[in-house]
Coordinates of C-alpha atoms in Angstrom, one line a residue:
G1 CA -19.3 24.1 18.4
Q2 CA -16.0 25.9 18.1
G3 CA -14.0 26.6 15.0
S4 CA -10.7 27.1 16.9
E5 CA -9.3 26.9 20.4
N6 CA -9.5 30.7 20.5
D7 CA -13.3 30.5 20.6
N8 CA -13.7 28.9 24.0
N9 CA -16.9 27.3 22.9
K10 CA -16.4 23.5 23.4
N11 CA -18.5 21.0 21.7
L12 CA -21.1 19.5 24.0
V13 CA -20.6 15.9 25.1
Y14 CA -23.5 13.3 24.9
P15 CA -22.1 10.3 26.7
A16 CA -25.1 7.9 26.2
L17 CA -25.7 9.0 22.6
D18 CA -22.0 8.9 21.7
H19 CA -21.7 5.4 23.3
S20 CA -24.5 4.3 21.1
I21 CA -22.7 5.6 18.0
A22 CA -19.5 3.9 19.1
E23 CA -21.3 0.5 19.4
T24 CA -22.9 0.8 16.0
Y25 CA -21.7 3.3 13.3
A26 CA -18.1 3.4 14.6
A27 CA -17.9 -0.3 15.3
Q28 CA -18.9 -1.0 11.7
S29 CA -16.6 1.5 10.2
S30 CA -13.3 0.7 8.5
A31 CA -12.1 4.2 8.8
T32 CA -9.1 5.1 10.9
N33 CA -10.4 8.5 11.9
K34 CA -14.0 8.2 13.1
N35 CA -14.4 11.8 14.3
S36 CA -16.9 12.6 11.5
L37 CA -19.3 9.9 12.9
Y38 CA -20.0 12.2 15.8
D39 CA -21.2 15.1 13.5
S40 CA -24.4 16.7 14.7
Y41 CA -26.4 15.3 11.8
I42 CA -25.1 11.7 12.4
R43 CA -26.0 12.1 16.1
A44 CA -29.4 13.1 15.0
F45 CA -29.9 9.9 13.1
R46 CA -28.6 7.8 16.0
W47 CA -30.8 9.6 18.5
A48 CA -33.9 9.2 16.3
S49 CA -33.1 5.6 15.5
D50 CA -32.8 4.8 19.3
R51 CA -36.0 6.8 20.0
I52 CA -38.4 4.9 17.7
K53 CA -37.3 1.5 19.2
G54 CA -39.2 -1.4 17.4
Q55 CA -41.1 0.5 14.8
G56 CA -41.5 3.9 13.2
I57 CA -40.4 6.3 10.5
I58 CA -37.6 8.8 10.4
A59 CA -37.1 11.6 7.8
F60 CA -34.3 14.1 7.7
V61 CA -33.0 16.7 5.3
S62 CA -29.3 16.6 6.1
N63 CA -25.8 16.7 5.0
G64 CA -25.5 14.0 2.2
S65 CA -21.9 13.2 2.6
F66 CA -22.7 9.9 4.2
I67 CA -24.0 8.6 0.8
D68 CA -20.6 7.8 -0.5
G69 CA -18.2 9.0 2.2
A70 CA -15.4 6.5 3.0
S71 CA -15.7 7.0 6.8
A72 CA -19.5 6.6 6.7
N73 CA -19.4 3.0 5.6
G74 CA -20.2 1.8 9.1
F75 CA -23.2 4.3 9.2
R76 CA -24.5 2.9 5.9
K77 CA -24.1 -0.7 7.1
T78 CA -26.0 0.1 10.3
L79 CA -28.9 1.8 8.5
A80 CA -29.3 -1.3 6.2
A81 CA -29.2 -3.6 9.3
E82 CA -31.6 -1.6 11.5
F83 CA -34.3 -0.6 9.1
S84 CA -36.5 -2.5 6.7
S85 CA -36.5 0.2 4.0
V86 CA -34.2 3.1 3.3
Y87 CA -34.9 5.9 0.8
V88 CA -32.3 8.4 -0.1
F89 CA -32.9 11.4 -2.5
N90 CA -29.5 12.9 -3.3
L91 CA -29.9 16.6 -4.0
R92 CA -26.1 17.0 -4.7
G93 CA -24.7 20.6 -4.4
N94 CA -21.3 19.7 -2.9
Q95 CA -19.3 23.0 -3.2
R96 CA -16.2 21.7 -1.4
T97 CA -15.3 20.6 -4.9
S98 CA -14.1 22.8 -7.8
G99 CA -14.0 23.1 -11.6
E100 CA -16.0 20.7 -13.7
T101 CA -16.9 18.6 -10.6
S102 CA -18.4 21.6 -8.8
Q103 CA -20.5 22.5 -11.9
R104 CA -21.9 19.0 -12.1
E105 CA -22.9 19.2 -8.4
G106 CA -25.1 22.1 -9.3
G107 CA -26.7 24.7 -7.1
K108 CA -26.6 24.7 -3.3
I109 CA -30.1 23.8 -1.9
F110 CA -29.7 26.3 1.0
G111 CA -27.9 29.0 -1.0
Q112 CA -24.9 30.5 0.7
G113 CA -25.8 28.7 4.0
S114 CA -24.4 25.3 2.9
R115 CA -21.4 24.0 1.0
T116 CA -22.1 20.4 1.6
P117 CA -24.2 17.9 -0.5
I118 CA -27.7 17.7 0.8
A119 CA -29.9 14.6 1.0
I120 CA -33.5 13.8 1.9
T121 CA -33.5 10.5 3.8
L122 CA -36.5 8.3 4.8
L123 CA -36.0 5.4 7.1
V124 CA -38.7 2.8 7.8
R125 CA -38.6 0.3 10.6
N126 CA -41.4 -2.2 10.0
P127 CA -41.4 -5.2 12.5
N128 CA -43.6 -7.2 10.0
A129 CA -41.0 -6.9 7.1
R130 CA -39.1 -10.0 6.0
G131 CA -35.9 -10.2 4.3
P132 CA -33.0 -7.8 3.9
C133 CA -33.4 -4.0 3.9
T134 CA -34.9 -2.5 0.7
L135 CA -32.6 0.3 -0.3
R136 CA -34.0 2.9 -2.8
Y137 CA -31.9 5.8 -4.2
H138 CA -32.4 8.7 -6.5
D139 CA -29.8 11.1 -7.8
I140 CA -31.3 14.4 -8.9
G141 CA -28.8 14.8 -11.8
D142 CA -26.0 17.0 -13.0
Y143 CA -25.7 20.6 -13.7
L144 CA -29.0 21.7 -12.1
S145 CA -29.4 25.1 -10.5
R146 CA -31.0 25.4 -7.0
D147 CA -34.3 26.5 -8.6
D148 CA -34.2 23.5 -10.9
K149 CA -33.8 21.2 -8.0
L150 CA -36.5 22.7 -5.9
S151 CA -38.8 22.6 -8.9
T152 CA -38.0 18.9 -9.4
I153 CA -38.8 18.1 -5.7
R154 CA -42.1 20.1 -6.0
D155 CA -43.1 18.3 -9.2
F156 CA -42.6 14.8 -7.6
G157 CA -44.9 15.8 -4.8
S158 CA -44.6 12.4 -3.0
V159 CA -42.3 9.5 -2.4
E160 CA -44.4 7.3 -4.7
A161 CA -43.8 9.5 -7.8
I162 CA -40.0 9.3 -7.5
P163 CA -38.3 6.9 -10.0
W164 CA -36.3 5.1 -7.4
Q165 CA -33.2 3.0 -8.2
S166 CA -32.8 -0.2 -6.3
L167 CA -29.3 -0.6 -4.7
T168 CA -27.5 -3.6 -3.3
P169 CA -24.8 -2.7 -0.9
D170 CA -21.4 -4.4 -1.3
A171 CA -19.4 -6.1 1.5
S172 CA -17.6 -2.8 2.2
G173 CA -20.9 -1.0 2.8
D174 CA -20.8 1.0 -0.4
W175 CA -24.1 2.0 -1.9
I176 CA -23.0 3.9 -5.0
D177 CA -19.7 4.1 -6.8
Q178 CA -18.8 0.6 -5.5
R179 CA -15.2 -0.5 -5.4
D180 CA -13.6 -2.7 -8.1
T181 CA -12.7 -6.1 -6.6
L182 CA -9.6 -6.2 -8.7
F183 CA -8.2 -3.1 -6.9
A184 CA -7.9 -4.9 -3.5
K185 CA -5.6 -7.4 -5.1
F186 CA -2.9 -4.8 -5.9
A187 CA -0.2 -3.9 -3.4
P188 CA -1.1 -0.9 -1.2
L189 CA 1.3 2.0 -1.2
G190 CA 1.2 1.8 2.6
D191 CA -0.8 0.2 5.4
K192 CA -0.5 1.3 9.0
K193 CA -3.1 -1.2 10.3
S194 CA -1.2 -4.3 9.2
T195 CA 2.5 -5.0 9.5
S196 CA 2.2 -8.0 7.3
A197 CA 0.6 -6.4 4.2
P198 CA 2.9 -6.4 1.1
T199 CA 3.1 -2.6 1.0
V200 CA 5.2 -0.7 -1.5
F201 CA 6.5 1.8 1.1
G202 CA 7.5 1.0 4.6
V203 CA 7.2 4.6 5.8
Y204 CA 4.7 7.3 4.8
S205 CA 3.0 10.3 6.5
M206 CA 0.3 12.9 6.0
G207 CA 1.6 16.4 5.5
L208 CA 2.3 18.7 8.3
Q209 CA -0.9 20.3 10.1
S210 CA 0.0 23.5 11.8
K211 CA -3.6 24.6 12.8
R212 CA -2.2 28.2 12.7
D213 CA -1.1 28.6 9.0
A214 CA -1.3 32.4 9.1
W215 CA 1.3 32.6 11.9
V216 CA 3.8 29.9 10.7
Y217 CA 3.6 30.2 7.0
N218 CA 4.5 33.2 4.9
F219 CA 6.1 34.1 1.6
S220 CA 8.4 36.3 3.6
R221 CA 10.9 34.6 5.9
A222 CA 11.2 37.9 7.9
T223 CA 7.4 38.3 8.3
M224 CA 7.0 34.7 9.3
L225 CA 9.8 34.9 12.0
A226 CA 8.4 38.2 13.2
S227 CA 4.9 36.7 13.6
V228 CA 6.2 33.7 15.4
H229 CA 8.3 35.9 17.7
R230 CA 5.3 38.0 18.5
M231 CA 3.3 34.8 19.4
V232 CA 6.2 33.3 21.4
D233 CA 6.5 36.5 23.5
F234 CA 2.8 36.6 24.1
Y235 CA 2.7 32.9 25.1
N236 CA 5.5 33.4 27.6
E237 CA 3.6 36.4 29.1
Q238 CA 0.6 34.2 29.5
L239 CA 2.8 31.3 31.0
A240 CA 4.3 33.8 33.5
S241 CA 0.9 34.9 34.8
I242 CA -0.4 31.4 35.0
A243 CA 2.7 30.0 36.7
A244 CA 2.2 32.6 39.5
L245 CA -1.2 30.8 40.3
A246 CA 0.2 27.3 40.2
N247 CA 0.6 27.1 44.0
E248 CA -2.9 28.4 44.6
R249 CA -5.0 26.1 42.5
E250 CA -4.7 23.0 40.2
L251 CA -4.1 24.1 36.7
T252 CA -6.9 22.1 35.0
A253 CA -7.8 22.5 31.3
A254 CA -11.0 24.3 32.3
Y255 CA -9.2 26.7 34.6
I256 CA -6.6 27.5 32.0
D257 CA -9.5 28.4 29.6
T258 CA -10.7 31.0 32.0
L259 CA -7.3 32.6 32.3
I260 CA -5.9 32.9 28.9
D261 CA -6.3 35.9 26.5
R262 CA -8.0 34.5 23.4
S263 CA -7.5 37.4 21.1
P264 CA -6.7 36.0 17.6
T265 CA -4.5 39.0 16.9
K266 CA -2.0 37.9 19.6
I267 CA -2.0 34.1 19.3
S268 CA -3.6 31.0 17.7
W269 CA -4.4 28.6 20.5
T270 CA -4.5 24.8 20.0
R271 CA -5.1 22.0 22.6
G272 CA -1.5 21.2 22.4
L273 CA -0.3 24.7 23.2
K274 CA -2.8 24.9 26.1
A275 CA -1.4 21.6 27.4
D276 CA 2.1 23.1 27.3
L277 CA 0.7 25.9 29.6
R278 CA -0.5 23.4 32.0
R279 CA 2.9 21.9 32.1
L280 CA 4.5 25.3 32.4
K281 CA 6.6 24.6 29.4
A282 CA 8.3 27.8 28.0
A283 CA 8.6 28.6 24.3
N284 CA 11.6 29.8 22.5
L285 CA 12.2 31.2 18.9
D286 CA 14.8 29.3 16.9
E287 CA 15.5 30.7 13.5
R288 CA 16.8 27.3 12.4
C289 CA 13.2 26.2 12.4
A290 CA 12.7 28.3 9.3
V291 CA 12.3 25.9 6.4
I292 CA 10.9 26.0 3.0
S293 CA 7.6 24.2 2.5
T294 CA 5.4 23.3 -0.5
Y295 CA 2.2 24.8 0.9
R296 CA 0.0 24.3 -2.2
P297 CA 0.7 22.9 -5.7
Y298 CA 3.6 24.9 -7.2
C299 CA 3.6 27.3 -4.3
K300 CA 6.5 27.4 -1.8
Q301 CA 6.4 29.4 1.4
W302 CA 8.5 29.7 4.6
L303 CA 7.4 27.5 7.5
Y304 CA 8.3 27.6 11.1
F305 CA 8.8 23.8 11.6
D306 CA 8.5 23.3 15.4
R307 CA 6.6 20.6 17.3
Q308 CA 5.3 23.1 19.9
F309 CA 3.8 25.5 17.3
N310 CA 2.9 22.9 14.7
D311 CA -0.2 21.1 15.9
M312 CA 0.6 17.7 14.2
V313 CA 3.9 17.1 12.7
L314 CA 3.2 13.4 12.3
L315 CA 6.0 11.6 10.7
T316 CA 7.2 14.6 8.6
P317 CA 10.4 14.9 10.7
R318 CA 11.5 11.5 9.3
L319 CA 10.9 12.8 5.8
F320 CA 12.6 16.2 6.2
P321 CA 14.5 16.4 9.5
T322 CA 16.1 19.7 8.5
M323 CA 16.6 21.7 5.3
A324 CA 20.0 19.8 4.9
H325 CA 18.3 16.5 4.4
K326 CA 17.2 16.1 0.9
N327 CA 14.3 14.0 -0.1
I328 CA 11.4 13.7 -2.6
V329 CA 7.9 12.5 -1.8
I330 CA 4.9 11.6 -3.8
A331 CA 1.8 13.4 -2.2
S332 CA -1.2 11.4 -3.2
M333 CA -4.9 12.2 -2.6
G334 CA -6.2 10.7 0.6
V335 CA -9.2 8.7 1.7
G336 CA -12.4 10.6 1.7
A337 CA -11.2 13.4 -0.7
S338 CA -14.0 15.3 -2.5
K339 CA -11.8 16.3 -5.5
P340 CA -10.8 14.1 -8.5
F341 CA -7.8 11.9 -7.7
S342 CA -4.4 13.4 -8.3
A343 CA -0.8 13.2 -7.1
L344 CA 2.1 15.7 -7.0
I345 CA 5.8 15.2 -6.2
T346 CA 7.8 17.7 -4.1
N347 CA 11.2 18.1 -2.6
A348 CA 10.1 20.4 0.2
M349 CA 8.2 19.9 3.5
P350 CA 4.6 19.2 2.4
S351 CA 1.7 20.9 4.1
H352 CA -1.4 19.0 5.1
D353 CA -3.4 20.5 2.2
L354 CA -0.9 20.3 -0.5
I355 CA -3.1 17.5 -1.7
E356 CA -6.6 17.1 -0.2
K357 CA -6.3 14.6 2.7
G358 CA -3.0 13.7 1.2
Q359 CA -0.6 11.0 2.2
C360 CA 3.0 11.5 1.4
F361 CA 5.2 8.6 0.2
P362 CA 9.0 9.3 0.3
L363 CA 11.9 8.0 -1.6
Y364 CA 13.9 8.0 1.7
Y365 CA 13.3 8.5 5.4
Y366 CA 15.7 9.5 8.1
E367 CA 16.5 8.1 11.6
P368 CA 18.9 9.6 14.2
A369 CA 22.2 7.8 13.5
D370 CA 22.8 7.2 17.2
S371 CA 19.4 5.4 17.7
D372 CA 20.4 2.2 16.0
G373 CA 23.5 1.5 17.9
L374 CA 25.1 -0.3 14.9
L375 CA 28.6 0.7 13.9
F376 CA 28.2 -0.7 10.4
A377 CA 24.4 0.0 9.8
D378 CA 23.2 0.4 6.2
G379 CA 22.4 3.9 5.0
E380 CA 24.3 7.0 4.5
V381 CA 24.7 9.3 7.5
V382 CA 23.8 13.0 6.9
D383 CA 24.2 15.6 9.7
G384 CA 23.6 13.1 12.4
Y385 CA 20.8 11.2 10.6
R386 CA 20.9 7.8 8.8
R387 CA 19.2 7.8 5.4
R388 CA 17.1 4.7 4.7
D389 CA 15.1 3.6 1.6
A390 CA 11.4 4.0 2.1
I391 CA 10.5 1.3 -0.6
T392 CA 10.7 -2.1 1.0
D393 CA 13.1 -4.8 0.1
A394 CA 10.2 -7.1 -0.4
T395 CA 8.8 -4.8 -3.0
L396 CA 12.1 -4.6 -4.8
S397 CA 12.4 -8.4 -4.8
R398 CA 8.8 -8.7 -6.2
Y399 CA 9.5 -6.3 -9.0
Q400 CA 12.9 -7.8 -9.9
A401 CA 11.3 -11.2 -10.1
R402 CA 8.7 -9.9 -12.5
C403 CA 10.5 -7.1 -14.4
G404 CA 14.2 -8.0 -14.3
T405 CA 17.1 -7.8 -11.8
D406 CA 18.2 -4.4 -13.1
V407 CA 15.1 -2.7 -11.4
T408 CA 16.0 -0.4 -8.6
K409 CA 13.9 1.2 -5.8
E410 CA 14.3 4.5 -7.5
D411 CA 12.8 2.9 -10.7
I412 CA 9.9 1.7 -8.7
F413 CA 9.4 5.1 -7.1
Y414 CA 9.0 6.7 -10.5
Y415 CA 6.9 3.8 -11.8
V416 CA 4.4 4.6 -9.0
Y417 CA 4.4 8.2 -10.0
G418 CA 3.7 7.3 -13.7
V419 CA 0.8 4.9 -12.8
L420 CA -0.8 7.6 -10.5
H421 CA -1.0 9.8 -13.5
S422 CA -2.6 7.2 -15.9
P423 CA -6.1 8.5 -16.9
I424 CA -7.2 4.9 -17.3
Y425 CA -6.1 4.0 -13.8
K426 CA -7.7 7.1 -12.3
Q427 CA -11.0 6.6 -14.2
R428 CA -11.3 2.8 -13.7
F429 CA -10.5 2.9 -10.0
A430 CA -12.0 6.4 -9.1
A431 CA -14.3 5.0 -6.5
D432 CA -11.6 2.9 -4.9
L433 CA -9.2 5.9 -4.8
K434 CA -11.7 7.9 -2.8
K435 CA -12.0 5.2 -0.2
M436 CA -8.7 3.5 0.1
I437 CA -5.0 4.5 0.0
P438 CA -3.8 3.9 -3.7
R439 CA -2.8 0.4 -4.6
I440 CA -0.4 -0.2 -7.5
P441 CA -0.8 -2.9 -10.1
T442 CA 2.1 -4.4 -12.0
V443 CA 1.6 -3.8 -15.8
A444 CA 3.2 -5.2 -18.8
D445 CA 5.2 -2.0 -19.6
F446 CA 6.9 -1.3 -16.3
W447 CA 9.7 0.7 -17.9
G448 CA 7.3 2.7 -20.0
F449 CA 5.6 4.0 -16.8
S450 CA 8.8 4.3 -14.9
D451 CA 10.4 6.5 -17.6
A452 CA 7.3 8.6 -17.9
G453 CA 7.1 9.0 -14.2
R454 CA 10.8 10.1 -14.1
Q455 CA 10.1 12.6 -16.8
L456 CA 7.0 13.9 -15.0
A457 CA 9.0 14.2 -11.8
A458 CA 11.7 16.3 -13.5
W459 CA 9.1 18.8 -14.7
H460 CA 7.2 18.9 -11.4
L461 CA 10.3 19.2 -9.2
D462 CA 12.3 21.6 -11.3
Y463 CA 9.4 23.8 -12.3
E464 CA 11.2 27.0 -11.2
E465 CA 14.1 26.3 -13.6
V466 CA 12.3 25.2 -16.8
D467 CA 12.1 27.5 -19.8
P468 CA 9.1 29.9 -19.6
W469 CA 6.5 29.4 -22.2
P470 CA 6.7 32.2 -24.8
L471 CA 3.6 34.1 -23.7
E472 CA 3.0 37.5 -25.2
E473 CA 3.5 40.3 -22.6
I474 CA 1.3 43.2 -23.2
T475 CA 2.6 46.2 -21.1
L476 CA 0.9 49.5 -20.4
G477 CA 2.6 52.2 -18.4
A478 CA 5.3 51.0 -16.0
A479 CA 6.7 48.0 -18.0
D480 CA 9.0 47.0 -15.2
D481 CA 6.4 46.8 -12.5
Y482 CA 6.1 43.0 -11.7
R483 CA 4.3 43.4 -8.4
V484 CA 1.1 41.4 -8.2
E485 CA -2.1 42.0 -6.2
K486 CA -4.5 39.5 -7.7
M487 CA -4.4 37.9 -11.2
R488 CA -7.6 37.7 -13.2
F489 CA -8.5 36.1 -16.5
G490 CA -9.1 38.3 -19.5
K491 CA -12.6 39.1 -20.7
D492 CA -14.3 38.2 -24.0
G493 CA -17.4 40.3 -23.6
K494 CA -18.9 39.0 -20.4
A495 CA -17.2 35.6 -20.6
E496 CA -13.8 34.7 -19.3
D497 CA -11.0 34.5 -21.7
K498 CA -8.5 32.0 -20.3
T499 CA -6.1 32.6 -23.1
R500 CA -5.4 35.9 -21.4
I501 CA -4.4 36.7 -17.7
R502 CA -4.3 40.2 -16.4
Y503 CA -1.2 40.1 -14.1
N504 CA -1.6 43.7 -12.8
S505 CA -2.8 47.0 -14.1
H506 CA 0.4 47.3 -16.2
L507 CA 0.9 43.8 -17.6
T508 CA -1.3 41.2 -19.3
F509 CA -0.3 37.8 -20.7
A510 CA -1.8 36.6 -23.9
G511 CA -1.6 33.4 -25.9
I512 CA -2.1 30.8 -23.1
P513 CA -2.8 27.5 -24.8
E514 CA -6.2 26.2 -23.7
E515 CA -4.8 22.7 -23.6
A516 CA -2.5 23.8 -20.6
Y517 CA -5.6 24.0 -18.4
S518 CA -6.0 20.2 -18.9
Y519 CA -3.3 19.6 -16.4
E520 CA -5.2 19.6 -13.1
V521 CA -3.8 18.8 -9.6
N522 CA -5.7 18.9 -6.3
G523 CA -9.0 20.0 -8.0
K524 CA -7.9 22.6 -10.4
S525 CA -5.4 23.5 -13.1
A526 CA -1.8 24.2 -12.2
I527 CA -2.2 27.7 -13.8
E528 CA -5.1 28.5 -11.6
W529 CA -3.2 27.4 -8.5
I530 CA -0.7 30.1 -9.3
M531 CA -3.4 32.7 -9.8
D532 CA -5.0 31.6 -6.6
R533 CA -2.0 31.5 -4.3
Y534 CA 0.1 34.4 -5.7
Q535 CA -2.0 37.2 -4.5
V536 CA -1.8 39.5 -1.5
K537 CA -3.9 38.2 1.4
T538 CA -4.6 39.5 4.9
D539 CA -5.7 36.9 7.4
R540 CA -9.1 37.9 8.8
D541 CA -8.4 36.8 12.4
S542 CA -4.8 37.7 12.9
G543 CA -4.4 40.6 10.6
I544 CA -1.1 39.1 9.3
V545 CA -0.4 40.0 5.6
N546 CA 1.0 37.3 3.3
N547 CA 2.5 39.0 0.3
P548 CA 4.0 36.9 -2.6
N549 CA 6.0 39.9 -3.8
D550 CA 8.1 39.4 -0.7
W551 CA 9.3 36.0 -1.9
A552 CA 10.5 37.6 -5.2
L553 CA 12.1 40.5 -3.2
E554 CA 13.9 38.3 -0.7
H555 CA 15.2 36.0 -3.5
G556 CA 16.4 39.0 -5.5
D557 CA 14.3 38.2 -8.5
P558 CA 11.6 40.8 -9.2
R559 CA 10.3 38.7 -12.2
Y560 CA 9.9 35.6 -10.1
I561 CA 6.1 35.4 -10.2
V562 CA 6.0 36.6 -13.8
D563 CA 8.3 33.9 -15.0
L564 CA 6.7 31.3 -12.6
L565 CA 3.4 31.7 -14.4
K566 CA 5.0 31.2 -17.7
R567 CA 7.0 28.3 -16.5
I568 CA 3.8 26.6 -15.1
V569 CA 2.4 26.9 -18.6
S570 CA 5.4 25.0 -19.9
V571 CA 5.1 22.4 -17.1
S572 CA 1.4 22.0 -17.9
M573 CA 2.0 21.5 -21.6
A574 CA 4.8 19.0 -21.0
T575 CA 2.6 17.1 -18.5
V576 CA -0.3 16.8 -20.8
N577 CA 2.0 15.6 -23.6
I578 CA 3.6 12.9 -21.3
V579 CA 0.2 11.7 -19.9
N580 CA -1.3 11.5 -23.3
H581 CA 1.6 9.2 -24.3
L582 CA 1.5 6.9 -21.3
P583 CA 1.5 3.2 -22.2
D584 CA -1.9 1.2 -21.9
L585 CA -2.6 0.0 -18.4
E586 CA -2.2 -3.6 -19.4
L587 CA -2.3 -5.6 -16.1
L588 CA -0.2 -8.7 -15.7
T589 CA -2.2 -11.8 -14.8
R590 CA -0.3 -12.2 -11.5
D591 CA 0.6 -9.2 -9.6
P592 CA 3.8 -9.1 -7.4
G593 CA 1.6 -7.6 -4.6
Q594 CA -0.4 -10.8 -4.3

């Protein structure tokens, strides 16, 4: 299979096999995006299941994501329906996680060759068996090295020696980490499958997916525009050569693939851009498309926001039509995320990976003012767009009925942000939050959560303006050299010392409170996001350099990154304090979402 459209190595098509998957695993799945059900290892299960017909045994060592993956519930349901016995030995090792979660997953069974969890699965189809499928499961355990895991397998020696746990699937097809039935009674933040669901937000979207981040994102506006300019020029050159052949032969997708230059140093192809070639659609550079985006937590970069060169803009143009249209959105961890649940508010165009598989819930959304045809339509008009509230009127009515008529949609927005930070909420409904869009309960202390959410939002939105934490700056040599290459933790012998960060060869920070690392978002601490993103990187394929020092230079603030790190310590400490003082999650007996 291909990693990008530059590879020209299309995935093979298996019509009969994929039809079988569509009628079984996909038909039983509740997922919106079912692409993962056509993964090679899932195809192998389907092929083998069809091949043994009425009786037989199948055994695979494979990716183990199906054990609790949200999109694999149809796969799990089908296995339980088609086999008399199912045995699953979970070897863990999911390294698409980070921090403490990654450490618990333990060593990778295949070393550097695999980042996914691994499972040994044994499926038995016995025509003489009676009753429902017998489901047996064993989890190898936390914090085990690769050698520990292999030794454990060796010591068991056979299926009979394994201390199997009996599982009973629930109605949703979950085997482990089963959902809390109470969660389904809360109002969902959004629902695109049902127009009648009592959702909190009427409009929401995933973040922008460019499929060519190195080209359209950069700390430097000038570098980003230069990269896009180079890509636009090359695209138009390709277009001209292909247009010259249009009268000689039909421009099929396959024919286009034989003609284009696939060098990743010249362009990053996507299916959409190739389709534009077939339509003979030219490209143009428009500097007005340069906007500020929140690329990762507490990391803003310049983005070239353009439908032709962003693979999927989704509904983001309704959230941020231009830089003149102000908004704030809550980016919430999405369905199937591997990292612990978190949410982050932002006031700039969110990227797809700001939060893993994130969905973005806005305070407002925008529509072209001339599209409604109403002279006296509700909503303020800003630069040709009418601003509307994203929180529904029905939601407002429910909360006013329960919490008082002085509740506003903005109060509800911050209430949602407060609840999404509740440790009790995240712990109790952890399984649900991996498999469903968040649902929000109504609790006894509405104003406590709303006020806390408003405080959290102030810290998280204004992080570039808060007072820096008074870290000690230890300088050596050029005291005014604030350029960064890559920050690293200090050392205490061979161990990391997280109270110290070596900023560059001239500057070290000391006195970082260990408590500050408790504030985690999208899988790691906010401090570590600064260390991870604010380093000089060269994209392997395109050769484009992304230098965070350019942001500081272009904004006329040589200390920007230095002070940003100190400010994020302040943000982290404030967040930990607010979260620690959140009210109890005392649920009301009747929820407005019911």
